[in-house]
mmCIF file of C-alpha atoms in Angstrom:
data_model
loop_
_atom_site.group_PDB
_atom_site.id
_atom_site.type_symbol
_atom_site.label_atom_id
_atom_site.label_comp_id
_atom_site.label_asym_id
_atom_site.label_seq_id
_atom_site.Cartn_x
_atom_site.Cartn_y
_atom_site.Cartn_z
ATOM 1 C CA UNK A 21 82.379 86.144 84.027
ATOM 2 C CA UNK A 22 81.364 86.996 80.826
ATOM 3 C CA UNK A 23 78.491 89.637 79.821
ATOM 4 C CA UNK A 24 78.483 89.829 75.926
ATOM 5 C CA UNK A 25 78.743 86.099 73.795
ATOM 6 C CA UNK A 26 81.595 86.139 71.294
ATOM 7 C CA UNK A 27 79.243 87.363 68.482
ATOM 8 C CA UNK A 28 78.357 90.645 69.982
ATOM 9 C CA UNK A 29 82.012 91.014 70.831
ATOM 10 C CA UNK A 30 83.222 90.975 67.166
ATOM 11 C CA UNK A 31 80.260 93.012 66.336
ATOM 12 C CA UNK A 32 80.848 95.624 69.042
ATOM 13 C CA UNK A 33 81.812 99.286 67.429
ATOM 14 C CA UNK A 34 85.543 98.582 68.899
ATOM 15 C CA UNK A 35 86.092 95.820 67.221
ATOM 16 C CA UNK A 36 85.009 97.771 63.807
ATOM 17 C CA UNK A 37 87.348 100.947 65.465
ATOM 18 C CA UNK A 38 90.018 98.323 65.253
ATOM 19 C CA UNK A 39 89.551 96.682 62.139
ATOM 20 C CA UNK A 40 89.919 99.993 60.851
ATOM 21 C CA UNK A 41 92.570 101.106 63.182
ATOM 22 C CA UNK A 42 94.436 98.712 64.562
ATOM 23 C CA UNK A 43 97.218 98.014 62.653
ATOM 24 C CA UNK A 44 97.896 100.692 61.606
ATOM 25 C CA UNK A 45 98.499 102.019 64.564
ATOM 26 C CA UNK A 46 100.872 99.184 66.057
ATOM 27 C CA UNK A 47 102.796 99.538 63.221
ATOM 28 C CA UNK A 48 103.379 103.726 64.162
ATOM 29 C CA UNK A 49 104.007 102.620 67.818
ATOM 30 C CA UNK A 50 106.361 99.849 66.896
ATOM 31 C CA UNK A 51 108.384 101.515 64.638
ATOM 32 C CA UNK A 52 108.737 104.087 67.417
ATOM 33 C CA UNK A 53 109.273 102.405 70.189
ATOM 34 C CA UNK A 54 111.114 99.193 68.606
ATOM 35 C CA UNK A 55 109.951 96.376 70.961
ATOM 36 C CA UNK A 56 106.425 94.893 69.886
ATOM 37 C CA UNK A 57 104.939 93.763 73.276
ATOM 38 C CA UNK A 58 105.429 97.827 74.646
ATOM 39 C CA UNK A 59 103.861 98.674 70.913
ATOM 40 C CA UNK A 60 101.081 96.353 71.720
ATOM 41 C CA UNK A 61 100.288 98.209 74.683
ATOM 42 C CA UNK A 62 100.511 101.094 73.154
ATOM 43 C CA UNK A 63 97.508 99.971 70.793
ATOM 44 C CA UNK A 64 95.979 98.310 73.293
ATOM 45 C CA UNK A 65 95.675 101.617 75.690
ATOM 46 C CA UNK A 66 95.164 103.455 72.919
ATOM 47 C CA UNK A 67 91.840 101.740 71.949
ATOM 48 C CA UNK A 68 90.694 102.103 75.926
ATOM 49 C CA UNK A 69 91.009 105.473 76.423
ATOM 50 C CA UNK A 70 89.385 106.402 73.211
ATOM 51 C CA UNK A 71 86.461 103.576 74.350
ATOM 52 C CA UNK A 72 86.665 104.608 78.107
ATOM 53 C CA UNK A 73 86.449 109.469 76.161
ATOM 54 C CA UNK A 74 83.192 107.810 73.837
ATOM 55 C CA UNK A 75 81.591 106.044 76.447
ATOM 56 C CA UNK A 76 78.646 104.521 75.645
ATOM 57 C CA UNK A 77 78.413 105.985 72.367
ATOM 58 C CA UNK A 78 80.496 104.675 68.773
ATOM 59 C CA UNK A 79 84.026 105.814 69.389
ATOM 60 C CA UNK A 80 84.811 107.393 66.304
ATOM 61 C CA UNK A 81 88.748 108.333 64.875
ATOM 62 C CA UNK A 82 89.326 110.770 62.119
ATOM 63 C CA UNK A 83 92.818 110.014 60.681
ATOM 64 C CA UNK A 84 95.744 112.989 62.688
ATOM 65 C CA UNK A 85 93.674 111.912 65.941
ATOM 66 C CA UNK A 86 94.049 107.593 65.181
ATOM 67 C CA UNK A 87 98.131 108.676 64.907
ATOM 68 C CA UNK A 88 98.264 111.271 67.219
ATOM 69 C CA UNK A 89 96.252 109.098 69.719
ATOM 70 C CA UNK A 90 98.580 106.658 70.054
ATOM 71 C CA UNK A 91 101.630 108.745 69.292
ATOM 72 C CA UNK A 92 100.792 110.377 73.302
ATOM 73 C CA UNK A 93 100.445 107.312 74.397
ATOM 74 C CA UNK A 94 104.133 105.864 72.186
ATOM 75 C CA UNK A 95 105.780 109.258 73.780
ATOM 76 C CA UNK A 96 104.030 108.582 77.846
ATOM 77 C CA UNK A 97 105.451 105.799 77.527
ATOM 78 C CA UNK A 98 108.797 106.261 76.390
ATOM 79 C CA UNK A 99 108.641 108.818 79.042
ATOM 80 C CA UNK A 100 107.525 106.144 82.158
ATOM 81 C CA UNK A 101 110.076 103.649 81.317
ATOM 82 C CA UNK A 102 113.115 102.748 79.543
ATOM 83 C CA UNK A 103 111.594 100.315 76.709
ATOM 84 C CA UNK A 104 114.245 97.052 76.986
ATOM 85 C CA UNK A 105 115.708 96.739 74.238
ATOM 86 C CA UNK A 106 115.017 93.732 72.253
ATOM 87 C CA UNK A 107 115.711 92.563 68.739
ATOM 88 C CA UNK A 108 112.024 92.669 67.132
ATOM 89 C CA UNK A 109 111.921 92.045 64.290
ATOM 90 C CA UNK A 110 110.320 95.804 63.091
ATOM 91 C CA UNK A 111 110.167 95.158 58.514
ATOM 92 C CA UNK A 112 109.014 93.019 56.409
ATOM 93 C CA UNK A 113 110.085 92.274 52.902
ATOM 94 C CA UNK A 114 107.618 93.652 50.220
ATOM 95 C CA UNK A 115 109.576 93.467 47.406
ATOM 96 C CA UNK A 116 110.325 89.612 46.217
ATOM 97 C CA UNK A 117 113.608 89.768 45.663
ATOM 98 C CA UNK A 118 114.274 92.070 48.858
ATOM 99 C CA UNK A 119 117.040 89.871 51.068
ATOM 100 C CA UNK A 120 117.513 89.305 54.646
ATOM 101 C CA UNK A 121 121.016 90.823 55.171
ATOM 102 C CA UNK A 122 119.165 94.427 53.665
ATOM 103 C CA UNK A 123 116.375 94.318 55.309
ATOM 104 C CA UNK A 124 118.451 93.980 58.710
ATOM 105 C CA UNK A 125 120.270 96.969 57.383
ATOM 106 C CA UNK A 126 117.440 99.036 55.934
ATOM 107 C CA UNK A 127 115.444 97.940 60.064
ATOM 108 C CA UNK A 128 119.563 99.082 62.081
ATOM 109 C CA UNK A 129 119.604 102.472 60.180
ATOM 110 C CA UNK A 130 115.580 103.464 60.942
ATOM 111 C CA UNK A 131 116.455 101.671 64.538
ATOM 112 C CA UNK A 132 119.387 104.174 64.841
ATOM 113 C CA UNK A 133 117.555 107.850 63.689
ATOM 114 C CA UNK A 134 116.249 109.776 66.719
ATOM 115 C CA UNK A 135 112.805 109.135 66.875
ATOM 116 C CA UNK A 136 111.685 112.485 65.609
ATOM 117 C CA UNK A 137 113.081 111.659 62.886
ATOM 118 C CA UNK A 138 111.963 107.910 62.526
ATOM 119 C CA UNK A 139 107.943 109.010 63.013
ATOM 120 C CA UNK A 140 108.343 111.832 59.769
ATOM 121 C CA UNK A 141 110.066 109.082 57.924
ATOM 122 C CA UNK A 142 106.898 106.366 58.537
ATOM 123 C CA UNK A 143 104.373 108.430 58.105
ATOM 124 C CA UNK A 144 105.591 109.895 55.126
ATOM 125 C CA UNK A 145 107.065 106.554 53.300
ATOM 126 C CA UNK A 146 105.258 104.087 54.545
ATOM 127 C CA UNK A 147 101.708 105.892 55.613
ATOM 128 C CA UNK A 148 102.248 108.033 52.661
ATOM 129 C CA UNK A 149 101.173 111.566 54.885
ATOM 130 C CA UNK A 150 101.705 115.247 53.867
ATOM 131 C CA UNK A 151 104.004 116.835 55.568
ATOM 132 C CA UNK A 152 100.581 119.052 56.408
ATOM 133 C CA UNK A 153 99.140 116.007 58.325
ATOM 134 C CA UNK A 154 102.600 114.917 59.579
ATOM 135 C CA UNK A 155 102.940 118.552 60.568
ATOM 136 C CA UNK A 156 99.257 118.117 62.984
ATOM 137 C CA UNK A 157 100.514 114.705 63.993
ATOM 138 C CA UNK A 158 103.075 115.443 65.559
ATOM 139 C CA UNK A 159 102.199 119.143 66.976
ATOM 140 C CA UNK A 160 104.883 121.016 65.125
ATOM 141 C CA UNK A 161 105.649 123.297 61.355
ATOM 142 C CA UNK A 162 104.716 122.947 58.425
ATOM 143 C CA UNK A 163 108.892 123.786 57.472
ATOM 144 C CA UNK A 164 109.786 121.606 60.905
ATOM 145 C CA UNK A 165 108.594 118.521 59.556
ATOM 146 C CA UNK A 166 110.699 119.102 56.249
ATOM 147 C CA UNK A 167 112.890 119.432 57.220
ATOM 148 C CA UNK A 168 112.854 116.472 59.717
ATOM 149 C CA UNK A 169 112.181 114.089 56.998
ATOM 150 C CA UNK A 170 115.600 116.282 55.233
ATOM 151 C CA UNK A 171 117.068 115.607 57.939
ATOM 152 C CA UNK A 172 116.094 111.679 58.166
ATOM 153 C CA UNK A 173 117.070 110.979 54.473
ATOM 154 C CA UNK A 174 120.565 112.552 55.251
ATOM 155 C CA UNK A 175 120.850 110.376 58.686
ATOM 156 C CA UNK A 176 119.304 107.022 56.314
ATOM 157 C CA UNK A 177 122.630 108.081 52.746
ATOM 158 C CA UNK A 178 125.082 108.539 55.258
ATOM 159 C CA UNK A 179 124.008 104.746 57.075
ATOM 160 C CA UNK A 180 123.199 103.502 53.560
ATOM 161 C CA UNK A 181 126.051 104.439 51.453
ATOM 162 C CA UNK A 182 128.203 101.116 51.046
ATOM 163 C CA UNK A 183 130.877 103.171 53.678
ATOM 164 C CA UNK A 184 129.014 103.887 56.023
ATOM 165 C CA UNK A 185 128.135 101.913 58.953
ATOM 166 C CA UNK A 186 126.712 99.160 58.188
ATOM 167 C CA UNK A 187 128.442 98.001 55.583
ATOM 168 C CA UNK B 13 122.308 107.819 47.042
ATOM 169 C CA UNK B 14 119.603 110.323 46.075
ATOM 170 C CA UNK B 15 116.279 110.803 48.134
ATOM 171 C CA UNK B 16 114.249 108.901 45.530
ATOM 172 C CA UNK B 17 116.373 105.902 45.766
ATOM 173 C CA UNK B 18 116.385 105.760 49.304
ATOM 174 C CA UNK B 19 112.906 106.245 49.579
ATOM 175 C CA UNK B 20 112.393 102.963 47.401
ATOM 176 C CA UNK B 21 115.124 101.380 49.021
ATOM 177 C CA UNK B 22 112.553 101.638 52.372
ATOM 178 C CA UNK B 23 109.108 101.298 50.611
ATOM 179 C CA UNK B 24 110.480 97.712 49.351
ATOM 180 C CA UNK B 25 109.822 96.966 53.875
ATOM 181 C CA UNK B 26 106.559 97.109 54.951
ATOM 182 C CA UNK B 27 106.456 97.667 58.822
ATOM 183 C CA UNK B 28 105.337 94.007 60.746
ATOM 184 C CA UNK B 29 101.933 94.133 61.311
ATOM 185 C CA UNK B 30 100.400 92.865 64.745
ATOM 186 C CA UNK B 31 99.978 89.061 65.772
ATOM 187 C CA UNK B 32 96.314 88.269 65.477
ATOM 188 C CA UNK B 33 96.209 88.218 69.367
ATOM 189 C CA UNK B 34 96.116 91.467 69.667
ATOM 190 C CA UNK B 35 92.395 92.488 68.112
ATOM 191 C CA UNK B 36 90.803 89.308 71.183
ATOM 192 C CA UNK B 37 93.396 90.709 73.552
ATOM 193 C CA UNK B 38 92.022 94.131 73.177
ATOM 194 C CA UNK B 39 88.167 93.476 73.191
ATOM 195 C CA UNK B 40 87.999 91.345 75.594
ATOM 196 C CA UNK B 41 90.481 94.243 77.661
ATOM 197 C CA UNK B 42 87.664 96.708 77.585
ATOM 198 C CA UNK B 43 85.283 94.052 77.834
ATOM 199 C CA UNK B 44 86.779 93.309 82.305
ATOM 200 C CA UNK B 45 87.024 97.632 81.889
ATOM 201 C CA UNK B 46 83.015 97.726 80.800
ATOM 202 C CA UNK B 47 82.404 94.963 83.698
ATOM 203 C CA UNK B 48 84.269 96.827 86.205
ATOM 204 C CA UNK B 49 81.900 100.013 85.254
ATOM 205 C CA UNK B 50 78.863 98.589 85.639
ATOM 206 C CA UNK B 51 80.461 96.769 89.450
ATOM 207 C CA UNK B 52 80.703 100.660 90.100
ATOM 208 C CA UNK B 53 77.698 102.213 89.422
ATOM 209 C CA UNK B 54 75.569 98.771 91.144
ATOM 210 C CA UNK B 55 78.062 100.337 93.949
ATOM 211 C CA UNK B 56 76.751 104.180 94.212
ATOM 212 C CA UNK B 57 73.281 102.772 93.173
ATOM 213 C CA UNK B 58 73.452 100.422 96.593
ATOM 214 C CA UNK B 59 74.414 104.113 98.383
ATOM 215 C CA UNK B 60 72.171 105.886 97.455
ATOM 216 C CA UNK B 61 68.935 103.725 97.623
ATOM 217 C CA UNK B 62 71.160 104.054 101.983
ATOM 218 C CA UNK B 63 70.357 107.567 101.292
ATOM 219 C CA UNK B 64 67.283 108.062 99.826
ATOM 220 C CA UNK B 65 65.460 105.889 103.103
ATOM 221 C CA UNK B 66 67.691 107.479 105.551
ATOM 222 C CA UNK B 67 66.715 110.575 104.443
ATOM 223 C CA UNK B 68 63.245 109.582 104.313
ATOM 224 C CA UNK B 69 63.187 108.894 107.933
ATOM 225 C CA UNK B 70 64.414 111.942 108.905
ATOM 226 C CA UNK B 71 62.129 113.433 107.090
ATOM 227 C CA UNK B 72 59.057 111.348 108.830
ATOM 228 C CA UNK B 73 60.705 112.426 111.945
ATOM 229 C CA UNK B 74 60.097 115.972 110.618
ATOM 230 C CA UNK B 75 56.854 115.791 110.372
ATOM 231 C CA UNK B 76 56.242 114.127 113.768
ATOM 232 C CA UNK B 77 57.530 117.071 115.149
ATOM 233 C CA UNK B 78 56.026 119.942 112.714
ATOM 234 C CA UNK B 79 52.827 117.670 113.209
ATOM 235 C CA UNK B 80 53.513 118.122 117.036
ATOM 236 C CA UNK B 81 53.419 122.053 116.789
ATOM 237 C CA UNK B 82 50.620 121.944 114.784
ATOM 238 C CA UNK B 83 48.720 120.321 117.128
ATOM 239 C CA UNK B 84 50.390 123.011 120.162
ATOM 240 C CA UNK B 85 49.333 126.013 117.936
ATOM 241 C CA UNK B 86 45.324 124.908 117.654
ATOM 242 C CA UNK B 87 45.873 123.704 121.571
ATOM 243 C CA UNK B 88 47.578 126.802 122.820
ATOM 244 C CA UNK B 89 44.099 129.047 120.979
ATOM 245 C CA UNK B 90 41.680 127.326 122.765
ATOM 246 C CA UNK B 91 43.172 126.051 125.982
ATOM 247 C CA UNK B 92 45.744 129.362 126.693
ATOM 248 C CA UNK B 93 46.393 128.703 129.839
ATOM 249 C CA UNK B 94 47.156 124.990 130.078
ATOM 250 C CA UNK B 95 49.869 125.516 127.203
ATOM 251 C CA UNK B 96 51.205 127.406 130.124
ATOM 252 C CA UNK B 97 50.728 125.150 133.218
ATOM 253 C CA UNK B 98 52.380 122.847 130.225
ATOM 254 C CA UNK B 99 55.803 125.031 129.740
ATOM 255 C CA UNK B 100 56.570 123.865 132.994
ATOM 256 C CA UNK B 101 56.534 119.721 131.835
ATOM 257 C CA UNK B 102 60.113 118.586 132.188
ATOM 258 C CA UNK B 103 60.473 116.662 128.746
ATOM 259 C CA UNK B 104 62.923 118.034 126.793
ATOM 260 C CA UNK B 105 61.625 117.887 123.838
ATOM 261 C CA UNK B 106 58.075 118.848 124.860
ATOM 262 C CA UNK B 107 59.540 122.289 126.322
ATOM 263 C CA UNK B 108 60.794 123.393 122.919
ATOM 264 C CA UNK B 109 57.566 122.843 121.430
ATOM 265 C CA UNK B 110 55.811 124.760 123.799
ATOM 266 C CA UNK B 111 57.109 127.732 124.672
ATOM 267 C CA UNK B 112 58.000 128.476 120.768
ATOM 268 C CA UNK B 113 53.593 127.134 120.799
ATOM 269 C CA UNK B 114 53.041 130.378 124.058
ATOM 270 C CA UNK B 115 56.539 132.826 121.925
ATOM 271 C CA UNK B 116 52.906 132.554 119.026
ATOM 272 C CA UNK B 117 50.022 132.416 121.049
ATOM 273 C CA UNK B 118 51.425 135.952 122.801
ATOM 274 C CA UNK B 119 52.310 137.080 119.329
ATOM 275 C CA UNK B 120 47.481 136.126 118.286
ATOM 276 C CA UNK B 121 46.520 137.910 122.409
ATOM 277 C CA UNK B 122 48.569 141.189 121.665
ATOM 278 C CA UNK B 123 46.575 140.383 118.351
ATOM 279 C CA UNK B 124 43.751 140.384 119.737
ATOM 280 C CA UNK B 125 44.106 142.718 122.607
ATOM 281 C CA UNK B 126 43.664 139.991 125.215
ATOM 282 C CA UNK B 127 46.237 138.694 128.195
ATOM 283 C CA UNK B 128 47.989 135.958 127.504
ATOM 284 C CA UNK B 129 47.619 134.042 130.131
#
């Protein structure tokens, strides 16, 4: 049974919200959960939660709140169940000369990081967030956000160095 | 390896985006949830209508009782003695109404300084 036409569905506030935020939230969820199916579930639940809260009004999201909403969902999923470790590709090359071997190495190094450090790396490096924004998203102090990033870089240095674990 | 070098190596890649199907899946899930919500609202409205109908019938019964009381009250003022006789009527509901009416008769009679029965 369908009450709304395809066009109405495509033109709904939710579809516009998804176009604005969906891919970014999915990327965060994928990096944190390391599992494409679980990341899709997390993003779907986040959007449904937002529409439930907004009721008949158009749901709205501000940058820190948007990522915080999917973060809560991801951590809730991690608490509820152990996610199957599936070798879902997480990264794709941007640089034209990036090799598959290099991609696997970076990806494996990111997977080795604790989740708290991995999310800070994502927000800082891939999303370009400030430490203030990271602190808001993760509900931590700015100093803690900065120190998590430093620890993450130190770990990545160890994991990516020629004498490191993946070389 | 410096921090800048690590960041440079990371930014040669990006985290993969969602599949094309995710958008459609979310929109359809939201629509299904909306339909379920509409169904729940429908049931609530139906239940409210049944309650209103029941309350209406109850109110109607109360109005009948009120009219009976009013009639008894009018009757006792003009026909006080007959009210006293009717107090011994076997019908429970009527007896209660008459008891109430009798009390009013006694109060009014006392105020008027006459014998109630």
